[in-house]
């Protein structure tokens, strides 16, 4: 059986398939399922799935493997079988336009796709050897469900993040917690664009928040190991399905989920869920308006929930946080908890990718 080299990211995708995070996927997508997902956000079977999970190979590799039925992929540390393979040339422009809604090369997802190789290889993935020592916060589907069961949580809300927590995130999390038994705070760990926060500091900042500002036994911090696609609404659906597979019953979707720049509307990542029933998603989507700190109220406030003027509202975002840190500006406690501010300041020379 032939063995070919795969990137660490492809191996991580294989690991996520085997660990059940990408159910109903059993392997890398074939041509029919890929087209169906790009056109309809569903597999050919009709099951909801919004994100291509593909393995790109070169023309030389495609030629070398054309008569193979099964192969082994490896990054020298881990090995996976890919069985019943098929190889096909993909329509790059169709892929990019349908997934990202733009062909603009300045979009980081588009830029990434344009660098992919000419052919895609599909097939069922099975684990052979996995020497990867995941971080202490890494969770498989089985591990997450075990934690929720031990905590006695029947209803669990997931919160997706790629930034340290500011007060509006905390407000969304605690608002959702009022409806459920516990929360899984689930940062994405993996390849990100330049200027994003480093994974270790997202985790470190959340450790401070949970320790000092959460009721004990109400919050679990666990990491999701994959790369950011920056696909906005489609990625919101993908994130919700993965959290369903982790055992979560609810998912917070706020403004501009998984977005980048001005490519997507502020609430497009919420509106996309109108295409699906809750039963077929298998998870309830909690939609929240933009949250600001209202100086008139002296507290966090969702848009439209008070009568104070906009000049009394402090707008919070990961982008503004990065700007303040890069410019060595003071971060007020209305923006972020003091323990989190202190942590970020202590690590200011190593915060960003």
Short mmCIF file of C-alpha atoms in Angstrom, two decimals:
data_model
loop_
_atom_site.label_atom_id
_atom_site.label_comp_id
_atom_site.label_asym_id
_atom_site.label_seq_id
_atom_site.Cartn_x
_atom_site.Cartn_y
_atom_site.Cartn_z
CA UNK A 1 0.00 0.00 0.00
CA UNK A 2 1.39 3.36 -1.00
CA UNK A 3 2.14 5.98 1.62
CA UNK A 4 2.07 9.70 0.88
CA UNK A 5 2.98 12.75 2.90
CA UNK A 6 0.21 14.99 4.20
CA UNK A 7 0.40 18.33 5.95
CA UNK A 8 -0.23 18.65 9.67
CA UNK A 9 -3.54 20.36 8.86
CA UNK A 10 -4.72 17.48 6.68
CA UNK A 11 -3.73 15.01 9.40
CA UNK A 12 -5.70 17.09 11.91
CA UNK A 13 -8.73 16.97 9.61
CA UNK A 14 -8.34 13.18 9.43
CA UNK A 15 -8.15 13.06 13.22
CA UNK A 16 -11.33 15.13 13.55
CA UNK A 17 -13.15 12.78 11.18
CA UNK A 18 -12.08 9.70 13.16
CA UNK A 19 -12.88 11.39 16.49
CA UNK A 20 -16.46 12.02 15.38
CA UNK A 21 -16.23 15.81 15.32
CA UNK A 22 -17.20 15.96 11.64
CA UNK A 23 -20.10 13.48 11.72
CA UNK A 24 -21.79 12.56 9.36
CA UNK A 25 -18.54 12.65 7.36
CA UNK A 26 -16.60 9.39 7.29
CA UNK A 27 -13.75 10.67 5.18
CA UNK A 28 -12.56 13.28 2.72
CA UNK A 29 -15.37 14.40 0.41
CA UNK A 30 -15.99 12.87 -2.99
CA UNK A 31 -16.89 14.95 -6.03
CA UNK A 32 -20.68 14.56 -5.76
CA UNK A 33 -20.82 15.40 -2.06
CA UNK A 34 -18.46 18.35 -2.52
CA UNK A 35 -20.64 19.87 -5.25
CA UNK A 36 -23.78 19.25 -3.21
CA UNK A 37 -22.29 20.97 -0.17
CA UNK A 38 -21.12 23.95 -2.20
CA UNK A 39 -24.53 24.33 -3.86
CA UNK A 40 -26.93 23.35 -1.07
CA UNK A 41 -25.02 22.99 2.23
CA UNK A 42 -26.09 19.35 2.27
CA UNK A 43 -24.52 16.02 1.41
CA UNK A 44 -26.07 14.04 -1.45
CA UNK A 45 -27.92 12.10 1.26
CA UNK A 46 -29.66 15.33 2.32
CA UNK A 47 -27.85 15.61 5.66
CA UNK A 48 -26.81 19.14 6.58
CA UNK A 49 -23.10 19.91 6.14
CA UNK A 50 -21.76 23.28 5.03
CA UNK A 51 -17.97 23.05 4.91
CA UNK A 52 -15.70 21.25 2.41
CA UNK A 53 -13.34 18.82 4.13
CA UNK A 54 -10.94 17.91 1.35
CA UNK A 55 -7.45 16.56 0.73
CA UNK A 56 -5.64 18.27 -2.14
CA UNK A 57 -2.86 16.49 -4.04
CA UNK A 58 -0.55 17.40 -6.90
CA UNK A 59 -0.82 16.24 -10.50
CA UNK A 60 2.18 13.95 -9.98
CA UNK A 61 0.57 12.40 -6.89
CA UNK A 62 -2.70 11.95 -8.77
CA UNK A 63 -0.87 10.10 -11.53
CA UNK A 64 1.05 7.97 -9.04
CA UNK A 65 -2.10 6.96 -7.15
CA UNK A 66 -4.53 6.51 -10.06
CA UNK A 67 -4.61 2.70 -9.78
CA UNK A 68 -4.68 2.53 -5.98
CA UNK A 69 -7.76 1.57 -3.98
CA UNK A 70 -6.41 2.53 -0.54
CA UNK A 71 -3.44 4.54 0.70
CA UNK A 72 -1.76 5.65 3.90
CA UNK A 73 -1.32 9.34 4.65
CA UNK A 74 1.27 10.49 7.17
CA UNK A 75 3.04 13.53 8.56
CA UNK A 76 5.78 11.23 9.97
CA UNK A 77 4.15 11.29 13.43
CA UNK A 78 0.64 10.06 12.64
CA UNK A 79 -0.77 7.67 10.06
CA UNK A 80 -4.27 7.15 8.68
CA UNK A 81 -5.73 4.80 6.10
CA UNK A 82 -7.75 6.42 3.33
CA UNK A 83 -9.83 3.64 1.76
CA UNK A 84 -11.85 3.34 -1.45
CA UNK A 85 -10.19 6.42 -2.85
CA UNK A 86 -11.22 8.48 -5.84
CA UNK A 87 -9.27 11.32 -7.40
CA UNK A 88 -10.79 14.22 -9.28
CA UNK A 89 -9.88 17.63 -10.62
CA UNK A 90 -11.81 20.37 -8.89
CA UNK A 91 -13.34 23.61 -10.15
CA UNK A 92 -11.40 26.17 -8.14
CA UNK A 93 -13.54 29.19 -9.07
CA UNK A 94 -16.81 27.35 -8.35
CA UNK A 95 -15.42 26.17 -5.00
CA UNK A 96 -14.24 29.62 -3.93
CA UNK A 97 -17.29 31.59 -5.12
CA UNK A 98 -19.77 29.25 -3.44
CA UNK A 99 -17.84 28.84 -0.21
CA UNK A 100 -16.74 32.43 0.37
CA UNK A 101 -19.15 34.44 -1.76
CA UNK A 102 -16.23 36.29 -3.35
CA UNK A 103 -13.24 35.74 -5.63
CA UNK A 104 -11.28 38.55 -3.98
CA UNK A 105 -7.73 37.33 -3.36
CA UNK A 106 -7.46 39.62 -0.34
CA UNK A 107 -9.91 37.35 1.51
CA UNK A 108 -7.71 34.96 3.57
CA UNK A 109 -9.90 31.95 2.76
CA UNK A 110 -9.80 32.71 -0.97
CA UNK A 111 -6.05 33.21 -0.80
CA UNK A 112 -5.69 29.83 0.88
CA UNK A 113 -7.90 28.04 -1.66
CA UNK A 114 -6.00 29.55 -4.58
CA UNK A 115 -2.81 27.92 -3.26
CA UNK A 116 -4.34 24.43 -3.07
CA UNK A 117 -3.16 21.72 -5.46
CA UNK A 118 -4.96 20.76 -8.68
CA UNK A 119 -6.57 17.48 -7.59
CA UNK A 120 -8.65 16.27 -4.65
CA UNK A 121 -8.53 12.79 -3.15
CA UNK A 122 -11.58 11.35 -1.42
CA UNK A 123 -12.00 8.23 0.69
CA UNK A 124 -12.99 6.84 4.07
CA UNK A 125 -10.51 7.67 6.85
CA UNK A 126 -9.40 5.19 9.52
CA UNK A 127 -6.74 5.64 12.18
CA UNK A 128 -3.56 3.53 12.15
CA UNK A 129 -1.20 5.36 14.48
CA UNK A 130 -1.74 8.60 16.34
CA UNK A 131 1.28 9.77 18.30
CA UNK A 132 0.02 13.33 18.64
CA UNK A 133 -0.10 14.40 22.28
CA UNK A 134 -3.04 16.81 22.30
CA UNK A 135 -3.01 19.76 24.65
CA UNK A 136 -4.61 19.46 28.05
CA UNK A 137 -7.73 21.27 26.80
CA UNK A 138 -8.22 19.24 23.61
CA UNK A 139 -11.53 17.36 23.52
CA UNK A 140 -12.75 14.53 21.34
CA UNK A 141 -16.48 14.04 20.94
CA UNK A 142 -16.45 11.19 23.45
CA UNK A 143 -14.41 13.13 26.02
CA UNK A 144 -16.68 16.18 25.87
CA UNK A 145 -19.81 14.08 26.34
CA UNK A 146 -18.22 12.31 29.32
CA UNK A 147 -17.41 15.66 30.97
CA UNK A 148 -20.96 16.93 30.49
CA UNK A 149 -22.38 13.70 31.91
CA UNK A 150 -20.11 13.83 34.99
CA UNK A 151 -21.13 17.46 35.56
CA UNK A 152 -24.79 16.50 35.35
CA UNK A 153 -25.37 18.83 32.41
CA UNK A 154 -28.35 17.83 30.28
CA UNK A 155 -28.29 21.10 28.32
CA UNK A 156 -24.97 22.61 27.26
CA UNK A 157 -24.33 25.78 25.27
CA UNK A 158 -21.22 26.17 23.10
CA UNK A 159 -19.33 29.40 22.53
CA UNK A 160 -16.93 29.63 19.60
CA UNK A 161 -14.05 32.09 19.80
CA UNK A 162 -10.71 33.09 18.28
CA UNK A 163 -10.11 36.03 20.64
CA UNK A 164 -9.53 36.63 24.34
CA UNK A 165 -12.81 37.44 26.13
CA UNK A 166 -14.10 40.99 26.29
CA UNK A 167 -17.16 42.00 28.28
CA UNK A 168 -19.66 41.57 25.44
CA UNK A 169 -18.56 37.95 24.97
CA UNK A 170 -18.91 37.37 28.69
CA UNK A 171 -22.39 38.92 28.59
CA UNK A 172 -23.49 36.61 25.75
CA UNK A 173 -22.11 33.58 27.55
CA UNK A 174 -23.82 34.38 30.85
CA UNK A 175 -27.10 35.27 29.13
CA UNK A 176 -27.06 31.87 27.44
CA UNK A 177 -26.08 30.16 30.70
CA UNK A 178 -29.37 31.30 32.22
CA UNK A 179 -31.10 28.87 29.80
CA UNK A 180 -28.85 25.82 30.25
CA UNK A 181 -26.85 23.80 32.78
CA UNK A 182 -23.34 24.66 31.61
CA UNK A 183 -21.21 26.22 28.90
CA UNK A 184 -18.41 24.85 26.73
CA UNK A 185 -16.06 27.69 25.80
CA UNK A 186 -14.43 26.21 22.72
CA UNK A 187 -11.63 28.28 21.10
CA UNK A 188 -10.39 27.27 17.65
CA UNK A 189 -6.77 26.13 17.82
CA UNK A 190 -4.87 25.98 14.56
CA UNK A 191 -3.72 28.03 11.59
CA UNK A 192 -4.91 31.63 11.64
CA UNK A 193 -4.21 34.80 9.70
CA UNK A 194 -1.46 37.24 10.57
CA UNK A 195 -2.50 39.55 13.40
CA UNK A 196 -4.78 37.03 15.14
CA UNK A 197 -4.18 36.20 18.79
CA UNK A 198 -1.91 33.25 19.52
CA UNK A 199 -3.74 30.15 20.69
CA UNK A 200 -1.97 29.93 24.05
CA UNK A 201 -3.03 33.46 24.99
CA UNK A 202 -6.67 32.91 24.07
CA UNK A 203 -6.60 29.93 26.45
CA UNK A 204 -4.68 31.83 29.13
CA UNK A 205 -7.08 34.77 29.03
CA UNK A 206 -10.10 32.50 29.33
CA UNK A 207 -8.55 30.68 32.27
CA UNK A 208 -8.42 34.02 34.08
CA UNK A 209 -12.04 34.85 33.23
CA UNK A 210 -13.40 31.47 34.30
CA UNK A 211 -11.40 31.43 37.53
CA UNK A 212 -12.46 34.89 38.67
CA UNK A 213 -15.85 35.54 37.09
CA UNK A 214 -17.71 32.25 36.64
CA UNK A 215 -19.68 30.24 39.14
CA UNK A 216 -17.72 27.01 39.86
CA UNK A 217 -18.94 24.02 37.88
CA UNK A 218 -20.68 26.08 35.21
CA UNK A 219 -17.99 26.49 32.54
CA UNK A 220 -15.64 24.09 30.76
CA UNK A 221 -12.75 25.31 28.60
CA UNK A 222 -11.96 22.94 25.75
CA UNK A 223 -10.19 23.50 22.44
CA UNK A 224 -11.27 22.66 18.89
CA UNK A 225 -8.27 21.82 16.72
CA UNK A 226 -8.87 22.95 13.17
CA UNK A 227 -8.03 25.97 11.04
CA UNK A 228 -10.15 29.08 10.60
CA UNK A 229 -11.74 29.27 7.15
CA UNK A 230 -13.10 32.84 7.59
CA UNK A 231 -16.16 31.69 5.66
CA UNK A 232 -18.63 33.69 7.73
CA UNK A 233 -22.18 32.26 7.57
CA UNK A 234 -21.18 28.86 6.18
CA UNK A 235 -18.54 28.51 8.86
CA UNK A 236 -21.15 29.36 11.51
CA UNK A 237 -23.16 26.32 10.39
CA UNK A 238 -20.01 24.18 10.40
CA UNK A 239 -19.14 25.37 13.91
CA UNK A 240 -22.64 24.58 15.15
CA UNK A 241 -22.56 21.04 13.71
CA UNK A 242 -19.17 20.33 15.26
CA UNK A 243 -20.44 21.51 18.67
CA UNK A 244 -23.50 19.29 18.26
CA UNK A 245 -21.09 16.41 17.73
CA UNK A 246 -19.33 17.37 20.96
CA UNK A 247 -22.63 16.91 22.79
CA UNK A 248 -23.78 20.52 23.02
CA UNK A 249 -27.50 21.23 22.80
CA UNK A 250 -27.25 24.98 22.14
CA UNK A 251 -24.86 27.24 20.22
CA UNK A 252 -24.32 30.98 20.59
CA UNK A 253 -24.18 32.84 17.28
CA UNK A 254 -23.50 36.55 17.67
CA UNK A 255 -22.63 39.28 15.20
CA UNK A 256 -20.17 38.61 12.35
CA UNK A 257 -19.45 35.01 13.35
CA UNK A 258 -16.27 33.71 11.64
CA UNK A 259 -16.24 36.77 9.41
CA UNK A 260 -13.37 38.81 8.09
CA UNK A 261 -13.29 42.38 6.78
CA UNK A 262 -16.56 43.52 5.22
CA UNK A 263 -17.28 40.41 3.16
CA UNK A 264 -20.38 39.40 5.14
CA UNK A 265 -23.28 41.28 6.69
CA UNK A 266 -23.31 41.78 10.45
CA UNK A 267 -26.03 39.18 11.04
CA UNK A 268 -25.62 36.96 7.95
CA UNK A 269 -24.23 34.21 10.18
CA UNK A 270 -27.57 34.14 12.03
CA UNK A 271 -29.81 34.43 8.97
CA UNK A 272 -28.21 31.39 7.30
CA UNK A 273 -29.79 29.14 9.93
CA UNK A 274 -33.22 30.02 8.52
CA UNK A 275 -32.39 27.44 5.81
CA UNK A 276 -32.59 24.56 8.30
CA UNK A 277 -34.94 23.19 10.92
CA UNK A 278 -33.69 22.71 14.46
CA UNK A 279 -34.36 18.97 14.16
CA UNK A 280 -32.10 18.53 11.14
CA UNK A 281 -29.35 20.64 12.70
CA UNK A 282 -29.58 18.74 15.99
CA UNK A 283 -28.68 21.87 17.96
CA UNK A 284 -30.57 25.02 18.99
CA UNK A 285 -29.12 28.31 17.77
CA UNK A 286 -29.18 31.22 20.22
CA UNK A 287 -29.08 34.48 18.27
CA UNK A 288 -27.98 37.66 19.99
CA UNK A 289 -27.83 41.29 18.94
CA UNK A 290 -24.73 43.43 19.21
CA UNK A 291 -23.73 44.05 22.83
CA UNK A 292 -22.11 47.27 24.07
CA UNK A 293 -21.17 48.71 27.43
CA UNK A 294 -23.72 51.42 28.20
CA UNK A 295 -22.31 54.17 30.39
CA UNK A 296 -25.84 55.37 31.11
CA UNK A 297 -26.89 51.94 32.42
CA UNK A 298 -23.50 51.20 33.98
CA UNK A 299 -23.69 47.71 32.49
CA UNK A 300 -23.69 45.66 29.30
CA UNK A 301 -26.60 46.32 26.97
CA UNK A 302 -27.92 44.62 23.82
CA UNK A 303 -28.89 46.88 20.93
CA UNK A 304 -32.35 48.33 21.50
CA UNK A 305 -32.61 47.24 25.13
CA UNK A 306 -32.21 50.75 26.57
CA UNK A 307 -32.96 54.34 25.55
CA UNK A 308 -29.51 55.83 26.05
CA UNK A 309 -27.83 57.53 23.08
CA UNK A 310 -25.08 55.93 21.03
CA UNK A 311 -22.45 58.31 22.41
CA UNK A 312 -22.95 56.60 25.78
CA UNK A 313 -22.19 53.17 24.29
CA UNK A 314 -18.71 51.62 24.24
CA UNK A 315 -18.49 49.23 21.29
CA UNK A 316 -16.36 46.16 21.97
CA UNK A 317 -14.71 43.86 19.43
CA UNK A 318 -11.66 41.70 18.93
CA UNK A 319 -10.46 44.16 16.28
CA UNK A 320 -10.63 47.10 18.71
CA UNK A 321 -8.88 45.03 21.36
CA UNK A 322 -6.00 44.24 18.98
CA UNK A 323 -5.73 47.93 18.05
CA UNK A 324 -5.54 49.02 21.69
CA UNK A 325 -2.91 46.42 22.52
CA UNK A 326 -0.83 47.22 19.44
CA UNK A 327 -0.96 50.94 20.25
CA UNK A 328 -0.23 50.42 23.97
CA UNK A 329 -3.53 52.13 24.80
CA UNK A 330 -5.21 51.75 28.17
CA UNK A 331 -7.96 49.11 28.16
CA UNK A 332 -10.83 50.19 30.43
CA UNK A 333 -12.55 47.68 32.70
CA UNK A 334 -15.80 48.45 30.86
CA UNK A 335 -14.11 46.71 27.91
CA UNK A 336 -12.55 43.73 29.65
CA UNK A 337 -12.11 42.24 33.12
CA UNK A 338 -9.02 43.48 34.93
CA UNK A 339 -7.56 39.96 35.39
CA UNK A 340 -7.74 39.41 31.64
CA UNK A 341 -6.25 42.85 30.92
CA UNK A 342 -3.34 42.12 33.27
CA UNK A 343 -2.73 38.75 31.63
CA UNK A 344 -2.61 40.28 28.14
CA UNK A 345 -0.34 43.11 29.26
CA UNK A 346 2.04 40.60 30.87
CA UNK A 347 2.30 38.82 27.51
CA UNK A 348 2.13 41.85 25.20
CA UNK A 349 5.34 41.00 23.31
CA UNK A 350 4.04 37.60 22.20
CA UNK A 351 0.28 38.03 21.71
CA UNK A 352 -0.16 37.85 17.95
CA UNK A 353 0.48 35.48 15.05
#
